[in-house]
CSV table of C-alpha atoms in Angstrom, one decimal:
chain,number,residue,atom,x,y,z
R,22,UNK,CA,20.0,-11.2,1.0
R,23,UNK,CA,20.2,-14.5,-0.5
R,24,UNK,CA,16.9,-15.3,0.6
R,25,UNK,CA,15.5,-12.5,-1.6
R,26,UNK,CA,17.7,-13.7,-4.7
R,27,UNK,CA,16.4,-17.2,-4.1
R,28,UNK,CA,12.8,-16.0,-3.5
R,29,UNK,CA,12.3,-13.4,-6.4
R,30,UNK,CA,9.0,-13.1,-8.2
R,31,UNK,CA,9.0,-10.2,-11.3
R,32,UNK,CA,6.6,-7.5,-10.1
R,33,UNK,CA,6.2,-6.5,-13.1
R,34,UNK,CA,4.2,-9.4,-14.3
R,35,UNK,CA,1.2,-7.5,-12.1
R,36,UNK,CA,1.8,-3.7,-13.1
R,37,UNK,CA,-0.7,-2.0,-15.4
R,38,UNK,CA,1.1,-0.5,-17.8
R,39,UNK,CA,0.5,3.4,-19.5
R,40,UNK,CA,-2.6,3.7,-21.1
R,41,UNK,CA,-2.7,-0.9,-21.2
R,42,UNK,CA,-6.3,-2.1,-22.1
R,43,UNK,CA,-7.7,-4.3,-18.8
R,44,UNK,CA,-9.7,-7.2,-18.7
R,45,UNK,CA,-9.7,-8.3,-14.9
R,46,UNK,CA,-10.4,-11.5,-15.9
R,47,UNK,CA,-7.3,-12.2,-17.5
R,48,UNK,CA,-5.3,-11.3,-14.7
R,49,UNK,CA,-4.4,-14.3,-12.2
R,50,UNK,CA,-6.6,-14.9,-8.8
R,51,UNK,CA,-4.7,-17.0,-7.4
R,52,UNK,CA,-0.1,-17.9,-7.1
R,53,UNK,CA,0.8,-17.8,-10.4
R,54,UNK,CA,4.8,-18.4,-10.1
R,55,UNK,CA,6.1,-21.5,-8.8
R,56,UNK,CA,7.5,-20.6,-5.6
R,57,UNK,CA,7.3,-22.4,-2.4
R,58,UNK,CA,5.1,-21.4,0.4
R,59,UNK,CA,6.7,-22.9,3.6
R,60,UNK,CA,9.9,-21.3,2.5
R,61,UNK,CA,8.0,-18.3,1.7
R,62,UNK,CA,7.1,-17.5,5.3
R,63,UNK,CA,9.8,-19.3,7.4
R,64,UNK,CA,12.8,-17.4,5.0
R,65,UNK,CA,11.6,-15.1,2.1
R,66,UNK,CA,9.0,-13.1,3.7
R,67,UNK,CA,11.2,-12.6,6.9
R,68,UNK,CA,13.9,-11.3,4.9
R,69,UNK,CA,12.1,-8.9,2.5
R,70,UNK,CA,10.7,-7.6,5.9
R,71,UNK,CA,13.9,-6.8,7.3
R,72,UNK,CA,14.9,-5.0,3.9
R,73,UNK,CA,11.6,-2.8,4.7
R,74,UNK,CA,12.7,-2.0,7.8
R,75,UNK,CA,16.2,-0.7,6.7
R,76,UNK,CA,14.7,1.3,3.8
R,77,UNK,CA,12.0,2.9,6.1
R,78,UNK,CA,14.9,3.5,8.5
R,79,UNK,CA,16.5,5.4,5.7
R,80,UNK,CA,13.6,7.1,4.2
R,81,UNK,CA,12.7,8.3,7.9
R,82,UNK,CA,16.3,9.6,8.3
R,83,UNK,CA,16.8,11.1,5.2
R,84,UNK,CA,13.2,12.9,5.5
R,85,UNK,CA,12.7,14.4,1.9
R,86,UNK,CA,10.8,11.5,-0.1
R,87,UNK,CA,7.0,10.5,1.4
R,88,UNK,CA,5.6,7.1,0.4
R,89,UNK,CA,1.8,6.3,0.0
R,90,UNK,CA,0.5,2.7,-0.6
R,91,UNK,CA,-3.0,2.3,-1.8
R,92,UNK,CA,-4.8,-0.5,-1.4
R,93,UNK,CA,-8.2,-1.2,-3.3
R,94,UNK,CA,-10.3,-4.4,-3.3
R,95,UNK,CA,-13.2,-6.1,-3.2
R,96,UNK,CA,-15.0,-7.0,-0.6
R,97,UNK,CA,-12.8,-9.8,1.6
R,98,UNK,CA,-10.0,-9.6,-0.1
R,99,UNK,CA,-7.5,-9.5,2.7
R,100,UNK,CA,-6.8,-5.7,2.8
R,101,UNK,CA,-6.8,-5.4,6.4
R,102,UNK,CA,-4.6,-8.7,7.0
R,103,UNK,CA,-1.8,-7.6,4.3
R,104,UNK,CA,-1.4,-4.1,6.4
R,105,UNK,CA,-1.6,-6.3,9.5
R,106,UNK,CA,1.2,-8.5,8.5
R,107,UNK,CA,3.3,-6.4,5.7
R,108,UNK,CA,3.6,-2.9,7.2
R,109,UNK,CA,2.7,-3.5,10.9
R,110,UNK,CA,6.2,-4.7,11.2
R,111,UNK,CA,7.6,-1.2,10.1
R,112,UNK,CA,8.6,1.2,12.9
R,113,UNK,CA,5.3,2.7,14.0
R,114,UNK,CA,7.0,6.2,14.2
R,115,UNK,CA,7.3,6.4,10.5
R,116,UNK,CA,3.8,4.7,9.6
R,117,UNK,CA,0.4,5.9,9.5
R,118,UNK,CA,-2.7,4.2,8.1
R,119,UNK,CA,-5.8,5.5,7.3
R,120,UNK,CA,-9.4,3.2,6.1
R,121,UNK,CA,-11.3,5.5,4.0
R,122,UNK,CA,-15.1,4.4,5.1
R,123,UNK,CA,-18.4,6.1,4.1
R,124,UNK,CA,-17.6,9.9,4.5
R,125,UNK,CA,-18.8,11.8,7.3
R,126,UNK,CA,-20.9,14.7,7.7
R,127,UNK,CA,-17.7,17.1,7.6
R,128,UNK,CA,-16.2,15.2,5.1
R,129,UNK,CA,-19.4,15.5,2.9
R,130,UNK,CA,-19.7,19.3,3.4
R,131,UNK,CA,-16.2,19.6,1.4
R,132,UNK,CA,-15.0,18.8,-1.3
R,133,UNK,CA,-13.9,14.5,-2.6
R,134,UNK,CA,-10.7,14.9,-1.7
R,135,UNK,CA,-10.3,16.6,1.3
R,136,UNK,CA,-10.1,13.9,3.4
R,137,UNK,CA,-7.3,12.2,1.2
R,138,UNK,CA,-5.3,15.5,1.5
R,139,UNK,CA,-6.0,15.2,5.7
R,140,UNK,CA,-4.7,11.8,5.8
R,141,UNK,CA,-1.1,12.6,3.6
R,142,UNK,CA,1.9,10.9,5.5
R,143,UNK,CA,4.8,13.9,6.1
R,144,UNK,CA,8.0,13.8,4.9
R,145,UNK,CA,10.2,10.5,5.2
R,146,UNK,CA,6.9,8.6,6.2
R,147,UNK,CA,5.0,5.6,4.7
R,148,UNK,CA,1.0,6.5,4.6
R,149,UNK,CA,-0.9,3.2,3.8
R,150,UNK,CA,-4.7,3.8,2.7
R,151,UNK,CA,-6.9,1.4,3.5
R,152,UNK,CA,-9.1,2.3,0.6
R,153,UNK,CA,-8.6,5.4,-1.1
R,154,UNK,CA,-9.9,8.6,-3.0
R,155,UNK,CA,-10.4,5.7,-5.6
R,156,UNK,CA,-14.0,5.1,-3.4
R,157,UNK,CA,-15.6,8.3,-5.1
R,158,UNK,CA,-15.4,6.9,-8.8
R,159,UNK,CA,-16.0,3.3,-7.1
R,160,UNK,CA,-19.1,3.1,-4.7
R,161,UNK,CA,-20.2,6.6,-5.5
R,162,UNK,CA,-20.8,5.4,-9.1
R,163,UNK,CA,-22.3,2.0,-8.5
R,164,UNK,CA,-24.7,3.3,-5.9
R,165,UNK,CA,-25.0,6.8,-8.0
R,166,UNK,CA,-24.5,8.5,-4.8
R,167,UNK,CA,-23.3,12.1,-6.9
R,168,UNK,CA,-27.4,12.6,-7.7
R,169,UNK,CA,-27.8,12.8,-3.8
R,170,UNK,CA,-24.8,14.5,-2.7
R,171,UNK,CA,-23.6,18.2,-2.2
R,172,UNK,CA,-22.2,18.6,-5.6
R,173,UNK,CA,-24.1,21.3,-7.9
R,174,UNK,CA,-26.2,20.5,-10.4
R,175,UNK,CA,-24.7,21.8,-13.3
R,176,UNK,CA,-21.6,20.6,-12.6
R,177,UNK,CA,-23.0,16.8,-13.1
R,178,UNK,CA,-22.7,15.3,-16.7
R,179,UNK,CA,-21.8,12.5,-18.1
R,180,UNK,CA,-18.2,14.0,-18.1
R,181,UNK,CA,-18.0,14.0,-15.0
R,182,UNK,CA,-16.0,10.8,-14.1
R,183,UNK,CA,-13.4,11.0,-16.8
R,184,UNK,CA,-13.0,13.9,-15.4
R,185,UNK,CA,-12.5,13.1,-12.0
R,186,UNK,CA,-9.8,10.5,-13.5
R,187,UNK,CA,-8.4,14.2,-14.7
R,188,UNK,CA,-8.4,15.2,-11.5
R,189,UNK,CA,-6.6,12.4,-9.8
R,190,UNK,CA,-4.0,12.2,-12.0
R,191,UNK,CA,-3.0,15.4,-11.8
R,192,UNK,CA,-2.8,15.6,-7.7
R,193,UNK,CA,-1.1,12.5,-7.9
R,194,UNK,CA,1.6,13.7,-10.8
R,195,UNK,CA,1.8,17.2,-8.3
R,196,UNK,CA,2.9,15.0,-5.2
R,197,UNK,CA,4.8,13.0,-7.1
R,198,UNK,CA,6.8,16.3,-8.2
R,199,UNK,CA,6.9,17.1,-4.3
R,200,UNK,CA,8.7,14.2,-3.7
R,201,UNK,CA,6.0,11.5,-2.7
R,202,UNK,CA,5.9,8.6,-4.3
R,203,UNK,CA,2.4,6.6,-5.2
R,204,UNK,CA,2.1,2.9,-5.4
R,205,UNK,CA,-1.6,1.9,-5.8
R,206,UNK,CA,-2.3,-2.0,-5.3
R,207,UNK,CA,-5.7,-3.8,-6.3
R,208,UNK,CA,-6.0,-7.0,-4.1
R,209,UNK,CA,-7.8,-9.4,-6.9
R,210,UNK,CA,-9.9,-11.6,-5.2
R,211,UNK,CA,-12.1,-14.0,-7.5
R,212,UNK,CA,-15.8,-14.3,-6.4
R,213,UNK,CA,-15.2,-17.6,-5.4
R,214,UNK,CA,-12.7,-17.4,-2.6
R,215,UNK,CA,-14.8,-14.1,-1.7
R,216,UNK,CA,-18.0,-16.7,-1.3
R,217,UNK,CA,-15.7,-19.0,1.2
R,218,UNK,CA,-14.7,-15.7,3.1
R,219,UNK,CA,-18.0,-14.5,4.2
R,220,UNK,CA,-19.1,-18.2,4.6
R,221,UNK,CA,-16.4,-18.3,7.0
R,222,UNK,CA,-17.4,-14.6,9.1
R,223,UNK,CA,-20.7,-16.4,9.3
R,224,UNK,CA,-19.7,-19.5,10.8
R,225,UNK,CA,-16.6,-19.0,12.7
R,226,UNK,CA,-17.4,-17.3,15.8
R,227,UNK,CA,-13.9,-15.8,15.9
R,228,UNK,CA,-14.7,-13.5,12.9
R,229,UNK,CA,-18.4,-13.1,13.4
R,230,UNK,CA,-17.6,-8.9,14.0
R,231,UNK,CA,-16.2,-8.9,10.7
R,232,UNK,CA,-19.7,-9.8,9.1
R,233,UNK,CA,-21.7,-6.9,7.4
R,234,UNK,CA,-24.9,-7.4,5.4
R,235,UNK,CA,-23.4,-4.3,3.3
R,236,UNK,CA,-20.4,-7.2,1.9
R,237,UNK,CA,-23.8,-9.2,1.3
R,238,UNK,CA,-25.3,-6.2,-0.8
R,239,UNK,CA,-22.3,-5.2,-2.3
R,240,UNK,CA,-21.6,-8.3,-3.3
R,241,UNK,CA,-24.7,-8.2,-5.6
R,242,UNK,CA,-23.0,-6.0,-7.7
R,243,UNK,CA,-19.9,-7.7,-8.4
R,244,UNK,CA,-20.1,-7.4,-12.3
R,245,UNK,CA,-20.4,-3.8,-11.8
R,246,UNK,CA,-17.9,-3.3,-9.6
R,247,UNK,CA,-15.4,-5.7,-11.8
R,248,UNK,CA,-16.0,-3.0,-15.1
R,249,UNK,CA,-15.8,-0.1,-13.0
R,250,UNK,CA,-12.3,-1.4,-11.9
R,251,UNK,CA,-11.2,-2.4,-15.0
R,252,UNK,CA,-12.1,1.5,-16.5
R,253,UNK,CA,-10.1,2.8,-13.5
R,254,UNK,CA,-7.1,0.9,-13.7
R,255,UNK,CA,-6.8,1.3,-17.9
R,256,UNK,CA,-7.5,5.5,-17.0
R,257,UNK,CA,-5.0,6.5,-13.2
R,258,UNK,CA,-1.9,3.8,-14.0
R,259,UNK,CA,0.6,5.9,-14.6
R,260,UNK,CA,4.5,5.4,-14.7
R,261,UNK,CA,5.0,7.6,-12.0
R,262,UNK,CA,2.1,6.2,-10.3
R,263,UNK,CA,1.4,2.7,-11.1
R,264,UNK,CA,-1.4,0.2,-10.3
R,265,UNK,CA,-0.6,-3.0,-9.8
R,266,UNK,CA,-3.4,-6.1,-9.9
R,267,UNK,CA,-2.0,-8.4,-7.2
R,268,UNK,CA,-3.9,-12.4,-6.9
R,269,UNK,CA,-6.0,-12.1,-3.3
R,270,UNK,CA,-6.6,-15.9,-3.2
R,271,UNK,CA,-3.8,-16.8,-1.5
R,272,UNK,CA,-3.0,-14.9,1.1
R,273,UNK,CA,0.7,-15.5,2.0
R,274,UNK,CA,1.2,-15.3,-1.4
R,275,UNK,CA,-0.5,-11.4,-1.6
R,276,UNK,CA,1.5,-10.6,1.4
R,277,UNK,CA,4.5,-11.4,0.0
R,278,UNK,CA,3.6,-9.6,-3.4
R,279,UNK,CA,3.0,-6.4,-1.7
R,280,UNK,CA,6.1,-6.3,0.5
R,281,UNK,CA,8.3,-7.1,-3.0
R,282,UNK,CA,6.2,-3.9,-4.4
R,283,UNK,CA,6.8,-1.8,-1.7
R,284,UNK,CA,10.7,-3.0,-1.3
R,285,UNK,CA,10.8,-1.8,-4.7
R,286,UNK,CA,9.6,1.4,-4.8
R,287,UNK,CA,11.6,2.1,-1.8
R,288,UNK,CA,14.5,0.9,-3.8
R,289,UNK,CA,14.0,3.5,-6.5
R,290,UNK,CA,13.4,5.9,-4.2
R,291,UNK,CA,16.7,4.9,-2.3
R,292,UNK,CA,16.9,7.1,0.8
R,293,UNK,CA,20.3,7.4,2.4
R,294,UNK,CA,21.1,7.7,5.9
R,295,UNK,CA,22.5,11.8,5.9
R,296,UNK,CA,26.1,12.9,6.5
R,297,UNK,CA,27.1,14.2,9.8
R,298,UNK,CA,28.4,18.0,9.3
R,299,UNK,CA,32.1,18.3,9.8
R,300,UNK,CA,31.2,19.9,13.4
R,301,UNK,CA,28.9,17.0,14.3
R,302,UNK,CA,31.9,14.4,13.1
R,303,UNK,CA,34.4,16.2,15.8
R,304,UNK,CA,31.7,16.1,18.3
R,305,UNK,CA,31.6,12.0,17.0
R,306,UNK,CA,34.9,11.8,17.6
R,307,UNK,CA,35.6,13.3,20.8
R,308,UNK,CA,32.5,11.3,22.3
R,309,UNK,CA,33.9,8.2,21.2
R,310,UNK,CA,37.5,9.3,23.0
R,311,UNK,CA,35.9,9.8,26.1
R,312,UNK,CA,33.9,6.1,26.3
R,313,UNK,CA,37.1,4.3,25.1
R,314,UNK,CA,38.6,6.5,28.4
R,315,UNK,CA,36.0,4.8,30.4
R,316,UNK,CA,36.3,1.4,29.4
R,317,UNK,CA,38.5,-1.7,29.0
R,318,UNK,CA,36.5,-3.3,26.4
R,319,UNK,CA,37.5,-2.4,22.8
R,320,UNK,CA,34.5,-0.2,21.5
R,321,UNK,CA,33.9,-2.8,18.3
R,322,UNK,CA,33.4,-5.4,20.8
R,323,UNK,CA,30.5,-3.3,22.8
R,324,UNK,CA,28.9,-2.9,19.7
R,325,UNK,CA,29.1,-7.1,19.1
R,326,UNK,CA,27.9,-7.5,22.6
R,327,UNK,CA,25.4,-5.1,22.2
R,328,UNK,CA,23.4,-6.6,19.1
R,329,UNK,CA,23.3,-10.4,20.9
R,330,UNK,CA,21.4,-8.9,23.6
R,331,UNK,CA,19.0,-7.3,21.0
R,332,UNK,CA,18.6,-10.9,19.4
């Protein structure tokens, strides 16, 4: 815990508050708090990690709050490496993660958010979206994919994406009155450390799978893209539902951004481990009788013995 004290950032520096005007290019690329780096990943990240795990351990127990963590981006902005080294140190039993790509068949043939609803974690789980719902008044506007879609006719207007911001607040305000909590995270990457990122797919061999002349294309419409954001993030941050515009240039630095975010929402959730029924607490009891019966050892000093095996 003193790691945490020592290692605090306000989180709130990056939240976009109710109905707060944006202009992404105000908002800080790159570490923006002076805070080490080396101690950062040898002590402050380690810690905030454990805290995660304790919290999910909680949240899993307890099983009456859900989590979801969004994650939007640009294109090489590290989305895939923060779920890599943020939540895959969670207890895969309580995690699930699902990459939103270009919709199927199927998923075409219903309606936007169907596949969202598919992919909701249960009850005392974390579900991370690798990309979200957010992609159909993203990509689907830029590359005005609604005039060749399913969607009737006369239910296209110029209306149409306010009101799908309508629409998405309102599913997101009905599971947050179900009990799951929303945290939606925009990795901002600046077009420069994007550049040296798909330089570097090109070039190192190691990464060459991650290249796609789609990041080339898309990339082309980075202005676009930029406005589009910045109309989404002033129109779906909610209180109860909050984005949060996180730097993507540094990537220890994101990491550790979105595991304080995510230890804090977890926080305010605050699960707690549930109370044993005064049945099961006799059971307890007369279980711990019979293994001090079958042991010299004290039971205390079991347990001690117990947890320097685990380290």
């Amino acid at each position: 815990m003193e790691n945490i004290k020592k290692g605090k950032i306000d989180i709130d520096r990056y939240r976009v508050k109710e109905n707060e005007k944006v202009n992404l290019k105000k908002f800080p690329t790159k570490r923006d708090v002076n805070i080490d780096k080396g101690e950062v990943k040898s002590a402050f990240f380690p810690e905030v990690i454990e805290q995660l795990k304790l919290y999910q351990e909680k949240l899993y127990a307890q099983n009456t709050y859900g989590l979801i963590i969004v994650l939007q981006a640009m294109d090489a902005a590290g989305k895939d490496g923060t779920v890599n080294h943020v939540f895959a140190n969670l207890d895969p039993g309580g995690v699930s993660v699902a990459s939103f790509k270009q919709p199927t068949t199927e998923e075409k043939d219903h309606d936007y958010m169907w596949r969202i609803n598919k992919a909701l974690p249960p009850r005392g789980n974390i579900g991370i979206f690798n990309r979200s719902h957010y992609e159909d008044v993203i990509v689907t506007r830029v590359h005005n994919l609604i005039s060749t879609g399913q969607l009737p006719r006369d239910l296209i207007d110029r209306n149409i994406w306010m009101e799908r911001y309508e629409q998405i607040n309102n599913w997101e305000k009905y599971l947050h009155q179900n009990g799951f909590y929303m945290v939606k995270i925009f990795l901002h990457v600046s077009k420069e450390e994007q550049q040296k990122r798909l330089i570097d797919r090109i070039f190192n061999h190691e990464k060459n799978w991650k290249f796609s002349m789609g990041d080339i294309h898309e990339r082309e419409h980075w202005d676009e893209y930029r406005e589009l954001y910045e109309e989404l993030l002033e129109n779906t941050s909610k209180d109860r539902s909050p984005w949060y515009i996180v730097p993507a240039d540094n990537k220890w630095f994101t990491r550790y951004v979105v595991a304080l975010i995510t230890l804090g929402v977890l926080k305010k959730i605050d699960p707690k481990f549930p109370k044993l029924s005064p049945e099961e607490q006799k059971q307890l009891e007369r279980f711990r009788d019979m293994i001090k019966k079958e042991t010299d050892k004290p039971l205390e000093e079991i347990r001690k013995e117990m947890e320097k095996e685990e380290k």
